[in-house]
Amino acid sequence: MATDIDLHLGRRLRRRRRLLGLTQQQLANQVGIRFQQIQKYECGANRISAARLWQLAEALESPVSYFYDGLAEALESKSSPPSTGGEMFSRKETIDLIQAYYQLDEKPRRRLLDLAKSLHADEAA
């Protein structure tokens, strides 16, 4: 049975993998396991050992601490309704937008960010 911590780690694993545009198979190949194991980690069905978490962090080019980011808040707010922030980053369109953004050079990225901020300011006014 998955614990809240296992579920959180699995969500963070899925989010980082998707941000990098990796399939479960590609990630599994990098750490020497089957893609089904990645599936089980991501849904919280299997617990991620410390050694495996280290390997996954290396493959995903992130610190191990990335997987624990927001855990305390998630555990504290378990009794309150879920926020939309976590849901927002699990949407495919959000991942696609972030990937497209980082494929741009620095100057167009800044211009796009300025445009997005101005659009939001127009809506708020």
Coordinates of N, CA and C in Angstrom, one line a residue:
M1 N 0.8 -1.2 0.0 CA 0.0 0.0 0.0 C 0.9 1.3 0.0
A2 N 0.6 2.2 -0.9 CA 1.4 3.4 -1.0 C 1.2 4.3 0.1
T3 N 2.3 4.9 0.6 CA 2.1 6.0 1.6 C 2.1 7.3 0.9
D4 N 1.8 8.3 1.6 CA 1.8 9.7 1.1 C 3.1 10.1 0.6
I5 N 4.2 9.6 1.2 CA 5.5 10.0 0.8 C 5.9 9.3 -0.5
D6 N 5.5 8.0 -0.6 CA 5.7 7.3 -1.9 C 5.0 7.9 -3.0
L7 N 3.8 8.4 -2.8 CA 3.0 9.0 -3.8 C 3.7 10.4 -4.2
H8 N 4.1 11.1 -3.2 CA 4.8 12.4 -3.5 C 6.1 12.2 -4.4
L9 N 6.9 11.2 -4.0 CA 8.1 10.9 -4.7 C 7.8 10.5 -6.1
G10 N 6.8 9.7 -6.3 CA 6.4 9.2 -7.6 C 5.9 10.3 -8.5
R11 N 5.1 11.3 -7.9 CA 4.7 12.4 -8.7 C 5.9 13.3 -9.1
R12 N 6.8 13.5 -8.2 CA 8.0 14.3 -8.6 C 8.8 13.6 -9.6
L13 N 8.9 12.3 -9.5 CA 9.7 11.5 -10.5 C 9.0 11.7 -11.9
R14 N 7.7 11.5 -12.0 CA 7.0 11.7 -13.2 C 7.1 13.1 -13.8
R15 N 7.0 14.1 -12.9 CA 7.1 15.5 -13.4 C 8.4 15.8 -14.0
R16 N 9.5 15.4 -13.3 CA 10.9 15.6 -13.8 C 11.1 14.9 -15.1
R17 N 10.7 13.6 -15.2 CA 10.9 12.8 -16.4 C 10.2 13.5 -17.6
R18 N 9.0 13.9 -17.4 CA 8.2 14.6 -18.4 C 8.8 15.9 -18.8
L19 N 9.3 16.7 -17.8 CA 10.0 18.0 -18.2 C 11.2 17.8 -19.1
L20 N 11.9 16.7 -18.9 CA 13.0 16.4 -19.7 C 12.7 15.7 -21.0
G21 N 11.4 15.4 -21.2 CA 10.9 14.8 -22.4 C 11.3 13.3 -22.5
L22 N 11.5 12.6 -21.4 CA 11.9 11.2 -21.4 C 10.7 10.3 -21.3
T23 N 10.8 9.2 -22.0 CA 9.8 8.2 -21.8 C 10.2 7.3 -20.6
Q24 N 9.2 6.5 -20.1 CA 9.5 5.6 -19.0 C 10.6 4.6 -19.4
Q25 N 10.6 4.2 -20.7 CA 11.6 3.3 -21.2 C 12.9 3.9 -21.2
Q26 N 13.1 5.1 -21.7 CA 14.4 5.8 -21.7 C 15.0 5.9 -20.3
L27 N 14.1 6.4 -19.4 CA 14.6 6.5 -18.0 C 15.1 5.2 -17.4
A28 N 14.2 4.2 -17.7 CA 14.5 2.8 -17.2 C 15.9 2.3 -17.7
N29 N 16.1 2.5 -19.0 CA 17.3 2.1 -19.6 C 18.5 2.8 -19.0
Q30 N 18.4 4.1 -18.6 CA 19.5 4.8 -18.0 C 19.9 4.3 -16.7
V31 N 18.9 3.7 -15.9 CA 19.2 3.2 -14.6 C 19.3 1.7 -14.5
G32 N 19.1 1.1 -15.6 CA 19.2 -0.4 -15.7 C 18.1 -1.2 -15.1
I33 N 16.9 -0.7 -15.3 CA 15.7 -1.5 -14.8 C 14.6 -1.5 -16.0
R34 N 13.5 -2.2 -15.7 CA 12.5 -2.2 -16.7 C 11.5 -1.0 -16.6
F35 N 10.9 -0.6 -17.7 CA 10.0 0.5 -17.6 C 8.8 0.3 -16.7
Q36 N 8.4 -1.0 -16.5 CA 7.3 -1.3 -15.5 C 7.7 -0.8 -14.1
Q37 N 9.0 -0.9 -13.8 CA 9.4 -0.5 -12.5 C 9.2 1.0 -12.3
I38 N 9.5 1.7 -13.4 CA 9.3 3.2 -13.4 C 7.8 3.5 -13.2
Q39 N 7.0 2.7 -13.9 CA 5.5 2.9 -13.7 C 5.1 2.7 -12.3
K40 N 5.6 1.7 -11.6 CA 5.3 1.4 -10.2 C 5.8 2.5 -9.3
Y41 N 7.0 3.0 -9.6 CA 7.5 4.1 -8.7 C 6.6 5.3 -8.9
E42 N 6.2 5.6 -10.1 CA 5.5 6.8 -10.4 C 4.1 6.8 -9.8
C43 N 3.5 5.6 -9.7 CA 2.1 5.6 -9.1 C 2.2 5.3 -7.6
G44 N 3.4 5.1 -7.1 CA 3.5 4.8 -5.6 C 3.3 3.4 -5.2
A45 N 3.2 2.5 -6.2 CA 3.0 1.1 -5.9 C 4.2 0.4 -5.3
N46 N 5.4 0.9 -5.7 CA 6.7 0.4 -5.2 C 7.4 1.5 -4.6
R47 N 8.0 1.2 -3.5 CA 8.8 2.2 -2.8 C 10.2 2.4 -3.4
I48 N 10.7 3.6 -3.5 CA 12.0 3.9 -4.2 C 13.1 3.8 -3.1
S49 N 14.0 2.9 -3.2 CA 15.1 2.8 -2.2 C 16.0 4.1 -2.4
A50 N 16.8 4.3 -1.4 CA 17.8 5.4 -1.4 C 18.8 5.3 -2.5
A51 N 19.3 4.1 -2.8 CA 20.2 3.9 -3.9 C 19.6 4.2 -5.2
R52 N 18.3 3.7 -5.4 CA 17.6 3.9 -6.7 C 17.3 5.4 -6.8
L53 N 16.9 6.0 -5.8 CA 16.6 7.4 -5.8 C 17.8 8.2 -6.3
W54 N 19.0 7.8 -5.8 CA 20.2 8.5 -6.2 C 20.4 8.3 -7.7
Q55 N 20.2 7.1 -8.2 CA 20.4 6.8 -9.6 C 19.4 7.6 -10.5
L56 N 18.2 7.6 -10.0 CA 17.2 8.4 -10.8 C 17.5 9.9 -10.8
A57 N 18.0 10.4 -9.7 CA 18.3 11.8 -9.6 C 19.5 12.1 -10.6
E58 N 20.5 11.2 -10.6 CA 21.6 11.4 -11.6 C 21.1 11.3 -13.0
A59 N 20.2 10.4 -13.3 CA 19.7 10.3 -14.7 C 18.9 11.5 -15.1
L60 N 18.2 12.0 -14.1 CA 17.3 13.2 -14.4 C 18.0 14.5 -14.1
E61 N 19.3 14.5 -13.9 CA 20.1 15.7 -13.7 C 19.5 16.6 -12.6
S62 N 19.1 16.0 -11.5 CA 18.5 16.8 -10.4 C 19.1 16.3 -9.1
P63 N 19.1 17.2 -8.1 CA 19.5 16.7 -6.8 C 18.5 15.8 -6.2
V64 N 18.9 14.9 -5.3 CA 18.0 14.0 -4.6 C 16.9 14.9 -3.9
S65 N 17.3 16.0 -3.4 CA 16.4 16.9 -2.6 C 15.2 17.3 -3.5
Y66 N 15.3 17.3 -4.8 CA 14.2 17.7 -5.7 C 13.0 16.9 -5.4
F67 N 13.2 15.6 -5.2 CA 12.1 14.7 -5.0 C 11.3 14.9 -3.7
Y68 N 12.0 15.6 -2.7 CA 11.3 15.9 -1.4 C 10.8 17.3 -1.4
D69 N 11.1 18.1 -2.4 CA 10.5 19.5 -2.4 C 9.0 19.5 -2.3
G70 N 8.5 20.3 -1.3 CA 7.1 20.4 -1.1 C 6.5 19.3 -0.3
L71 N 7.2 18.3 0.1 CA 6.7 17.2 0.9 C 6.0 17.6 2.2
A72 N 6.7 18.4 2.9 CA 6.2 18.8 4.2 C 4.8 19.5 4.0
E73 N 4.8 20.4 3.1 CA 3.5 21.1 2.8 C 2.4 20.2 2.3
A74 N 2.8 19.2 1.5 CA 1.8 18.3 1.0 C 1.2 17.4 2.2
L75 N 2.1 17.0 3.1 CA 1.6 16.2 4.2 C 0.8 17.1 5.2
E76 N 1.1 18.3 5.3 CA 0.4 19.2 6.2 C -1.0 19.5 5.6
S77 N -1.0 19.7 4.3 CA -2.3 20.1 3.7 C -3.1 18.9 3.2
K78 N -2.8 17.7 3.6 CA -3.5 16.5 3.2 C -5.0 16.6 3.6
S79 N -5.3 17.2 4.7 CA -6.7 17.3 5.1 C -7.4 18.4 4.4
S80 N -6.7 19.3 3.7 CA -7.4 20.4 3.0 C -7.5 20.0 1.5
P81 N -8.4 20.7 0.8 CA -8.6 20.4 -0.6 C -7.3 20.5 -1.4
P82 N -7.0 19.7 -2.5 CA -5.8 19.8 -3.2 C -5.7 21.2 -3.9
S83 N -4.5 21.7 -4.0 CA -4.3 22.9 -4.7 C -4.2 22.7 -6.2
T84 N -4.4 23.7 -7.0 CA -4.3 23.5 -8.5 C -2.9 23.6 -9.0
G85 N -2.0 24.0 -8.1 CA -0.6 24.1 -8.6 C 0.0 22.8 -9.0
G86 N -0.2 21.7 -8.2 CA 0.3 20.4 -8.6 C -0.4 19.9 -9.8
E87 N -1.7 20.1 -9.9 CA -2.4 19.6 -11.0 C -2.0 20.3 -12.3
M88 N -1.7 21.6 -12.2 CA -1.3 22.4 -13.3 C 0.0 21.8 -14.0
F89 N 1.0 21.4 -13.1 CA 2.2 20.9 -13.7 C 2.1 19.4 -14.1
S90 N 1.0 18.8 -13.9 CA 0.8 17.4 -14.4 C 0.1 17.4 -15.8
R91 N -0.3 18.6 -16.2 CA -1.0 18.7 -17.5 C 0.1 18.6 -18.6
K92 N -0.3 17.9 -19.7 CA 0.6 17.8 -20.9 C 0.9 19.1 -21.5
E93 N -0.1 20.0 -21.6 CA 0.1 21.3 -22.2 C 1.1 22.1 -21.5
T94 N 1.1 22.0 -20.2 CA 2.1 22.8 -19.3 C 3.5 22.3 -19.6
I95 N 3.6 21.0 -19.7 CA 5.0 20.4 -20.0 C 5.4 20.8 -21.3
D96 N 4.5 20.7 -22.3 CA 4.9 21.1 -23.7 C 5.3 22.6 -23.8
L97 N 4.6 23.4 -23.0 CA 4.9 24.9 -23.0 C 6.3 25.1 -22.4
I98 N 6.6 24.4 -21.3 CA 7.9 24.6 -20.6 C 9.0 24.1 -21.5
Q99 N 8.8 23.0 -22.2 CA 9.8 22.4 -23.1 C 10.1 23.4 -24.3
A100 N 9.0 23.9 -24.9 CA 9.2 24.9 -26.0 C 9.9 26.1 -25.5
Y101 N 9.5 26.6 -24.3 CA 10.2 27.8 -23.7 C 11.7 27.6 -23.6
Y102 N 12.1 26.5 -23.1 CA 13.5 26.2 -22.9 C 14.3 25.9 -24.2
Q103 N 13.6 25.7 -25.3 CA 14.2 25.5 -26.5 C 14.6 26.8 -27.2
L104 N 14.0 27.9 -26.7 CA 14.3 29.2 -27.2 C 15.6 29.7 -26.7
D105 N 16.2 30.6 -27.4 CA 17.4 31.3 -26.9 C 17.0 32.3 -25.8
E106 N 17.9 32.9 -25.2 CA 17.6 33.7 -24.0 C 16.8 34.9 -24.3
K107 N 17.1 35.6 -25.4 CA 16.4 36.9 -25.7 C 14.9 36.6 -26.1
P108 N 14.6 35.6 -26.9 CA 13.2 35.3 -27.2 C 12.5 34.8 -25.9
R109 N 13.2 34.1 -25.1 CA 12.6 33.6 -23.8 C 12.1 34.8 -23.0
R110 N 13.0 35.8 -22.8 CA 12.7 37.0 -22.0 C 11.5 37.7 -22.6
R111 N 11.5 37.8 -24.0 CA 10.4 38.5 -24.6 C 9.1 37.8 -24.4
L112 N 9.1 36.4 -24.5 CA 7.9 35.6 -24.3 C 7.4 35.8 -22.8
L113 N 8.3 35.8 -21.9 CA 8.0 36.0 -20.5 C 7.3 37.3 -20.3
D114 N 7.9 38.4 -20.8 CA 7.4 39.7 -20.7 C 6.0 39.8 -21.3
L115 N 5.8 39.1 -22.5 CA 4.4 39.0 -23.1 C 3.4 38.4 -22.2
A116 N 3.8 37.2 -21.6 CA 2.9 36.5 -20.7 C 2.5 37.4 -19.5
K117 N 3.5 38.0 -19.0 CA 3.2 38.9 -17.8 C 2.3 40.1 -18.2
S118 N 2.5 40.6 -19.4 CA 1.7 41.7 -19.8 C 0.2 41.3 -20.0
L119 N 0.1 40.1 -20.6 CA -1.3 39.5 -20.8 C -2.0 39.3 -19.5
H120 N -1.3 38.8 -18.5 CA -1.8 38.6 -17.2 C -2.2 39.9 -16.5
A121 N -1.4 41.0 -16.7 CA -1.6 42.3 -16.2 C -2.9 42.9 -16.8
D122 N -3.1 42.7 -18.1 CA -4.2 43.1 -18.8 C -5.5 42.5 -18.3
E123 N -5.4 41.2 -18.0 CA -6.6 40.5 -17.5 C -7.0 41.0 -16.1
A124 N -5.9 41.3 -15.3 CA -6.2 41.7 -13.9 C -6.8 43.1 -13.8
A125 N -6.5 43.9 -14.9 CA -7.0 45.3 -14.9 C -8.4 45.5 -15.2

